[in-house]
Amino acid sequence: MLLAHPALLADLVREYDSLHALDAEGGGPQARRRLDDVSYSLCVATGTRDVDAALVAARYRLPGARVHDDSLIGAPRPRTSGV
């Protein structure tokens, strides 16, 4: 599967959030159409079928989205005997 560039995903997520914050769902037909277009684009770009899954997938792919796991750094080494 081809993956969308993170910059494209960031733009789509930002635009979706802006439209959603402006309550485009209750807005005029142009605003609603743009929200539908952005939602569809997010689904296509992430390979998902609904906008909630698309937002999760897109945000996961954005830079800095994953928590760095350093749980192995500084873990005590097991002691060996007989040397």
Short mmCIF file of C-alpha atoms in Angstrom, two decimals:
data_model
loop_
_atom_site.label_atom_id
_atom_site.label_comp_id
_atom_site.label_asym_id
_atom_site.label_seq_id
_atom_site.Cartn_x
_atom_site.Cartn_y
_atom_site.Cartn_z
CA MET A 1 0.00 0.00 0.00
CA LEU A 2 1.26 3.47 -0.82
CA LEU A 3 1.57 5.78 2.15
CA ALA A 4 0.76 9.47 2.03
CA HIS A 5 3.53 11.89 2.89
CA PRO A 6 3.32 13.13 6.50
CA ALA A 7 3.13 16.75 5.28
CA LEU A 8 -0.03 15.96 3.32
CA LEU A 9 -1.51 14.17 6.31
CA ALA A 10 -0.67 17.12 8.58
CA ASP A 11 -2.41 19.52 6.19
CA LEU A 12 -5.51 17.32 5.96
CA VAL A 13 -5.74 16.83 9.73
CA ARG A 14 -5.28 20.57 10.33
CA GLU A 15 -7.98 21.45 7.79
CA TYR A 16 -10.36 18.80 9.17
CA ASP A 17 -9.84 20.11 12.72
CA SER A 18 -10.43 23.68 11.58
CA LEU A 19 -13.62 22.83 9.73
CA HIS A 20 -14.84 20.68 12.59
CA ALA A 21 -14.09 23.45 15.11
CA LEU A 22 -16.11 25.89 13.03
CA ASP A 23 -18.97 23.40 13.22
CA ALA A 24 -19.01 22.97 9.47
CA GLU A 25 -21.47 20.12 9.91
CA GLY A 26 -24.11 22.67 10.89
CA GLY A 27 -22.76 25.29 8.50
CA GLY A 28 -23.75 26.02 4.95
CA PRO A 29 -23.61 23.57 2.06
CA GLN A 30 -20.16 24.75 0.93
CA ALA A 31 -18.63 24.19 4.36
CA ARG A 32 -20.29 20.79 4.67
CA ARG A 33 -19.07 19.81 1.20
CA ARG A 34 -15.49 20.84 2.07
CA LEU A 35 -15.63 18.83 5.31
CA ASP A 36 -16.88 15.82 3.33
CA ASP A 37 -14.06 16.28 0.79
CA VAL A 38 -11.38 16.50 3.47
CA SER A 39 -12.85 13.48 5.28
CA TYR A 40 -12.81 11.47 2.05
CA SER A 41 -9.23 12.55 1.31
CA LEU A 42 -8.14 11.48 4.80
CA CYS A 43 -9.73 8.07 4.28
CA VAL A 44 -8.05 7.59 0.90
CA ALA A 45 -4.67 8.80 2.18
CA THR A 46 -4.75 6.43 5.15
CA GLY A 47 -6.48 3.44 3.58
CA THR A 48 -9.40 3.54 6.00
CA ARG A 49 -13.16 3.66 5.57
CA ASP A 50 -14.32 6.11 8.21
CA VAL A 51 -13.03 9.49 9.26
CA ASP A 52 -12.40 8.54 12.91
CA ALA A 53 -10.08 5.70 11.89
CA ALA A 54 -8.48 7.97 9.28
CA LEU A 55 -7.72 10.63 11.90
CA VAL A 56 -6.13 8.06 14.21
CA ALA A 57 -4.05 6.62 11.38
CA ALA A 58 -3.00 10.05 10.11
CA ARG A 59 -2.04 11.34 13.54
CA TYR A 60 -0.02 8.18 14.18
CA ARG A 61 2.05 8.89 11.07
CA LEU A 62 2.78 12.52 11.96
CA PRO A 63 6.28 13.35 13.20
CA GLY A 64 6.55 13.12 16.97
CA ALA A 65 3.36 11.10 17.30
CA ARG A 66 4.96 7.98 18.73
CA VAL A 67 6.22 7.84 22.25
CA HIS A 68 9.87 6.96 22.42
CA ASP A 69 10.31 3.74 24.37
CA ASP A 70 13.57 3.81 26.26
CA SER A 71 12.61 1.11 28.72
CA LEU A 72 15.66 -0.98 27.78
CA ILE A 73 18.10 1.85 28.33
CA GLY A 74 19.58 1.55 31.78
CA ALA A 75 18.06 -1.85 32.41
CA PRO A 76 20.37 -3.81 34.70
CA ARG A 77 22.34 -6.57 33.05
CA PRO A 78 21.96 -10.06 34.42
CA ARG A 79 24.96 -11.15 36.42
CA THR A 80 26.95 -14.11 35.25
CA SER A 81 28.86 -16.33 37.60
CA GLY A 82 32.08 -18.22 37.13
CA VAL A 83 34.20 -15.61 35.39
#
